[in-house]
Coordinates of C-alpha atoms in Angstrom, one line a residue:
M1038 CA 59.5 76.3 176.1
I1039 CA 58.7 80.1 177.4
K1040 CA 56.2 80.8 179.9
G1041 CA 54.8 84.3 179.7
N1042 CA 57.5 86.6 179.6
K1043 CA 60.3 84.4 180.5
Y1044 CA 63.1 83.5 177.8
F1045 CA 64.9 80.5 177.2
L1046 CA 68.5 80.8 178.5
G1047 CA 69.9 81.7 175.0
L1048 CA 67.8 84.9 174.6
L1049 CA 68.6 86.0 178.3
A1050 CA 71.6 88.3 177.6
L1051 CA 69.7 90.1 175.3
F1052 CA 66.8 90.4 177.0
L1053 CA 69.0 92.1 179.6
L1054 CA 69.9 95.2 177.6
F1055 CA 65.9 96.0 176.9
T1056 CA 65.2 95.7 180.8
G1057 CA 67.8 98.2 182.2
C1058 CA 70.0 95.2 183.8
N1059 CA 72.8 96.2 181.3
K1060 CA 74.8 99.3 181.4
K1061 CA 73.3 100.8 178.3
Q1062 CA 70.4 102.6 178.5
P1063 CA 66.8 100.3 178.5
V1064 CA 65.6 101.9 175.3
V1065 CA 65.3 100.6 171.8
E1066 CA 67.7 102.8 170.4
A1067 CA 70.4 101.7 172.6
V1068 CA 70.8 98.5 171.0
T1069 CA 71.9 99.0 167.0
L1070 CA 70.6 95.8 164.8
E1071 CA 74.5 94.7 164.6
E1072 CA 74.8 93.8 167.7
T1073 CA 71.8 92.2 168.1
K1074 CA 72.7 89.8 165.4
E1075 CA 76.0 89.2 167.2
L1076 CA 73.9 88.4 170.3
I1077 CA 71.5 86.2 168.8
Q1078 CA 74.3 84.2 166.4
E1079 CA 76.6 84.0 170.1
Q1080 CA 73.2 82.1 171.2
K1081 CA 72.8 79.9 168.0
Q1082 CA 69.6 80.7 168.2
K1083 CA 67.0 78.7 165.8
Y1084 CA 64.0 80.5 164.7
P1085 CA 60.8 78.3 164.4
E1086 CA 59.8 77.4 161.2
R1087 CA 56.2 76.1 161.6
I1088 CA 54.2 78.4 164.3
I1089 CA 50.7 77.9 165.1
T1090 CA 49.1 81.0 166.8
L1091 CA 46.0 80.3 169.0
S1092 CA 44.6 83.8 169.3
P1093 CA 43.7 86.6 166.4
A1094 CA 45.8 88.9 168.1
A1095 CA 49.1 86.7 167.9
T1096 CA 48.4 86.2 164.0
E1097 CA 48.4 89.8 163.6
I1098 CA 51.4 90.3 165.8
L1099 CA 53.1 88.0 163.5
F1100 CA 52.0 89.8 160.4
A1101 CA 53.2 92.7 161.5
I1102 CA 56.2 91.8 162.2
G1103 CA 56.9 89.9 158.7
A1104 CA 56.5 86.5 160.0
E1105 CA 53.8 85.2 158.5
K1106 CA 55.9 82.5 156.3
Q1107 CA 56.5 80.9 159.7
I1108 CA 53.0 80.3 160.6
A1109 CA 51.4 76.9 159.9
A1110 CA 48.1 77.4 161.1
V1111 CA 45.9 79.6 163.2
S1112 CA 42.9 80.0 165.1
D1113 CA 39.6 79.9 163.4
Y1114 CA 38.9 83.9 164.3
S1115 CA 41.9 85.0 162.8
D1116 CA 41.0 87.4 160.1
Y1117 CA 43.2 90.3 160.1
P1118 CA 45.1 90.9 157.9
P1119 CA 42.8 89.6 155.1
E1120 CA 45.6 87.0 154.2
A1121 CA 45.1 85.2 157.6
A1122 CA 41.7 84.1 156.7
S1123 CA 43.3 81.9 154.2
L1124 CA 45.5 80.2 156.6
P1125 CA 45.1 76.7 157.6
K1126 CA 42.8 76.4 161.0
V1127 CA 44.0 74.8 164.2
G1128 CA 40.3 75.0 166.0
G1129 CA 38.3 78.3 167.7
F1130 CA 39.9 80.8 170.1
D1131 CA 38.3 79.0 173.1
G1132 CA 40.2 76.1 174.7
K1133 CA 37.4 74.0 174.8
T1134 CA 37.0 74.2 170.7
L1135 CA 40.9 72.9 170.6
S1136 CA 42.7 69.8 171.1
I1137 CA 46.5 68.7 171.2
E1138 CA 45.8 66.1 168.7
K1139 CA 44.7 68.8 166.1
V1140 CA 47.9 71.0 166.9
L1141 CA 50.3 68.1 166.9
S1142 CA 48.8 67.5 163.3
F1143 CA 50.4 70.4 161.8
E1144 CA 53.9 69.3 162.8
P1145 CA 54.7 73.0 164.8
D1146 CA 58.1 73.8 166.5
F1147 CA 56.3 76.7 168.2
V1148 CA 53.3 77.5 169.4
Y1149 CA 51.4 80.9 170.6
L1150 CA 49.1 80.4 173.1
T1151 CA 47.2 82.8 175.7
S1152 CA 47.2 82.5 179.4
G1153 CA 43.8 81.3 180.7
M1154 CA 42.9 80.1 177.8
H1155 CA 45.4 77.5 176.7
D1156 CA 46.9 76.6 179.8
F1157 CA 45.7 73.0 179.2
L1158 CA 47.9 72.5 176.3
I1159 CA 51.3 73.3 178.3
P1160 CA 52.0 69.7 179.8
S1161 CA 51.7 68.0 176.3
L1162 CA 53.7 70.6 174.6
E1163 CA 56.8 70.2 176.9
Q1164 CA 56.0 66.0 176.8
F1165 CA 56.9 66.9 173.0
K1166 CA 59.4 69.4 173.6
I1167 CA 57.7 72.1 171.4
Q1168 CA 58.5 75.6 172.7
Y1169 CA 55.6 77.6 173.2
Y1170 CA 55.2 81.4 174.1
V1171 CA 52.4 82.6 176.8
S1172 CA 50.6 85.8 176.2
A1173 CA 49.2 87.5 178.9
A1174 CA 49.0 91.1 177.8
S1175 CA 46.3 92.9 179.7
S1176 CA 47.9 96.5 179.2
I1177 CA 49.2 98.6 176.3
N1178 CA 52.9 98.1 178.0
D1179 CA 52.2 94.4 178.1
V1180 CA 51.6 94.6 174.1
T1181 CA 54.3 96.6 173.3
K1182 CA 56.7 94.0 175.5
E1183 CA 55.2 90.9 173.6
I1184 CA 56.1 92.4 170.0
Y1185 CA 59.7 92.6 171.2
D1186 CA 59.5 89.4 172.7
I1187 CA 57.8 87.5 169.6
G1188 CA 60.4 89.7 167.0
L1189 CA 63.4 88.1 169.0
L1190 CA 62.1 84.7 169.4
T1191 CA 61.1 84.5 165.4
G1192 CA 64.2 86.4 164.1
H1193 CA 62.0 89.9 163.1
F1194 CA 63.2 91.8 165.7
K1195 CA 64.0 94.7 163.5
E1196 CA 60.6 95.3 162.2
S1197 CA 59.1 94.8 166.2
A1198 CA 61.2 97.3 167.3
E1199 CA 59.7 99.5 164.2
I1200 CA 56.4 98.5 165.1
V1201 CA 56.5 99.3 168.9
L1202 CA 58.3 102.9 167.7
D1203 CA 55.6 103.5 165.5
I1204 CA 52.8 102.5 168.3
K1205 CA 54.3 105.0 171.0
A1206 CA 54.3 107.8 168.3
Q1207 CA 50.3 107.4 167.5
L1208 CA 50.1 107.3 171.6
V1209 CA 51.8 111.0 171.8
T1210 CA 49.7 112.5 168.9
A1211 CA 46.5 110.9 170.1
K1212 CA 46.6 111.9 174.2
T1213 CA 43.9 114.6 174.7
S1214 CA 45.5 116.7 177.0
G1215 CA 42.8 117.5 180.3
N1216 CA 40.0 115.9 178.6
S1217 CA 38.3 113.7 181.2
T1218 CA 35.4 112.6 179.1
K1219 CA 33.2 109.7 180.6
V1220 CA 33.3 106.6 178.3
Y1221 CA 30.8 103.6 178.4
Y1222 CA 32.4 100.5 176.2
E1223 CA 29.6 98.1 175.5
V1224 CA 31.0 94.3 175.7
W1225 CA 27.4 93.1 175.4
N1226 CA 23.9 94.1 175.9
S1227 CA 22.2 90.8 177.2
P1228 CA 23.0 91.0 180.3
Y1229 CA 24.8 94.5 180.0
M1230 CA 28.4 94.0 180.1
A1231 CA 31.3 96.7 180.2
A1232 CA 34.9 97.0 180.4
G1233 CA 35.9 97.2 184.2
K1234 CA 39.5 98.1 185.0
K1235 CA 41.6 95.0 184.4
S1236 CA 40.2 95.1 180.7
F1237 CA 42.5 95.9 178.0
I1238 CA 39.8 98.5 176.6
N1239 CA 40.2 100.0 179.8
D1240 CA 44.0 101.1 178.9
I1241 CA 43.0 102.0 175.4
I1242 CA 40.5 104.5 176.8
E1243 CA 42.6 105.8 179.8
S1244 CA 45.4 106.2 177.1
T1245 CA 43.4 109.4 175.4
G1246 CA 43.2 111.1 178.5
A1247 CA 39.3 110.1 178.8
S1248 CA 37.9 107.7 181.7
N1249 CA 35.9 104.6 181.7
C1250 CA 32.8 104.6 183.4
F1251 CA 33.6 101.1 185.5
D1252 CA 36.9 101.8 186.0
L1253 CA 36.3 101.3 189.7
I1254 CA 35.1 97.7 188.9
P1255 CA 38.1 95.3 189.5
E1256 CA 36.7 92.9 187.1
A1257 CA 37.9 92.9 183.6
Y1258 CA 34.5 92.7 181.8
P1259 CA 32.1 92.9 184.5
I1260 CA 27.9 92.5 184.1
I1261 CA 26.6 95.9 184.9
A1262 CA 22.7 96.9 185.9
E1263 CA 20.9 99.0 183.3
E1264 CA 20.0 101.1 186.2
S1265 CA 23.8 101.8 187.3
L1266 CA 24.6 102.4 184.1
I1267 CA 22.3 105.0 183.3
V1268 CA 23.3 107.0 186.6
S1269 CA 27.0 106.7 185.6
A1270 CA 25.8 109.3 183.1
P1271 CA 28.4 108.6 180.0
E1272 CA 29.2 111.1 177.7
V1273 CA 30.2 108.4 174.6
I1274 CA 29.0 105.5 174.2
L1275 CA 30.8 102.9 172.3
I1276 CA 29.5 99.5 170.4
P1277 CA 31.4 96.9 168.5
A1278 CA 29.9 96.7 165.1
E1279 CA 29.9 92.6 165.6
N1280 CA 27.0 93.3 168.4
G1281 CA 24.6 93.8 165.4
I1282 CA 23.2 97.1 167.3
S1283 CA 22.7 100.2 165.7
V1284 CA 22.7 104.1 167.2
E1285 CA 19.0 104.1 167.0
D1286 CA 18.6 101.2 168.8
V1287 CA 20.5 102.3 171.8
K1288 CA 18.6 105.9 171.1
N1289 CA 15.4 104.0 172.2
R1290 CA 16.3 101.8 175.2
N1291 CA 14.0 102.5 178.1
G1292 CA 15.3 105.1 180.4
W1293 CA 18.5 105.9 178.1
S1294 CA 17.0 109.3 176.9
T1295 CA 18.6 111.6 179.5
I1296 CA 22.2 110.1 179.2
P1297 CA 24.7 112.9 178.1
A1298 CA 26.0 110.7 175.1
V1299 CA 22.1 110.0 173.8
V1300 CA 21.4 113.8 174.2
N1301 CA 24.4 114.8 172.5
N1302 CA 24.4 112.3 169.8
K1303 CA 27.9 110.9 170.6
I1304 CA 27.0 107.2 170.4
F1305 CA 29.3 105.7 167.6
I1306 CA 30.1 102.2 166.1
V1307 CA 33.3 100.9 166.2
D1308 CA 35.3 97.8 165.1
G1309 CA 35.2 95.9 168.0
N1310 CA 38.2 93.8 167.0
L1311 CA 40.3 96.7 166.9
F1312 CA 39.5 97.6 170.4
S1313 CA 39.6 94.2 172.1
R1314 CA 42.6 92.6 170.4
P1315 CA 45.5 93.2 172.2
G1316 CA 47.8 93.4 169.2
P1317 CA 49.9 96.1 166.6
R1318 CA 46.9 98.0 165.7
I1319 CA 46.4 99.3 169.8
G1320 CA 48.2 102.8 168.8
Q1321 CA 45.3 102.9 165.7
A1322 CA 42.5 102.0 168.5
V1323 CA 43.6 105.1 170.7
K1324 CA 43.9 107.1 167.5
E1325 CA 40.5 106.6 166.6
L1326 CA 39.4 107.0 170.2
S1327 CA 40.8 110.1 170.4
E1328 CA 38.7 111.9 168.0
L1329 CA 35.8 110.6 169.0
V1330 CA 36.0 111.6 172.7
K1331 CA 37.2 115.5 171.8

């Protein structure tokens, strides 16, 4: 079993190469593909053949690294890439809509969980000796580390390394030097809910060089009083398309006419899945936001 970022013992030696405990430099380029294959072969690692993903982000990661043929079932909201939508469904992302019976019906040998959502499944998975990985990604660094992990565990290390290097390249080109544009990301509008300091979205905003209007609030997704939202004076407002709110709807809100983002027509409807899913498209999200905050 793999709990959080703990590996099973067979991958420990390989893990050390990437965490700086080995004499080699802790970077991807320091380990060749041939060395990686040798280490894995020495440990006689058997890769999973029937994986169940319980979050859309997990599904995206497996597709990105080329492990889609190893997927037995996905969560109901796994819709990217488009091919994921046609895979068998195990249930919703919310743990309340999942059951261990449904999970077991797909005869998995590996289950990809999310911390806080699917912890209740762990005792049963351990009882049936089914391997699992618990995602706890709350930052871009967490996501790139997770992509490495999953690449190693599924036999797609080379592909996962390429994905991470591509993400890092996108982050470098997207960084807006010296830009401290204040951004408000509206998670929901009734009541108003923003992206707080501990949210994954906060990390995306800061990666562009901009600042999150509510980065001093420790919660991930705090409820915000409309008055404090107006006072925060965001210069850019991001509205997830999935919320069904238009730019005109925002402009017509009572008391919002003096907000800089409204005055300067800097209200943008964005792909909420792109910005909120801790998966392989994070570089694309940062790149897109960097264009909006210029």
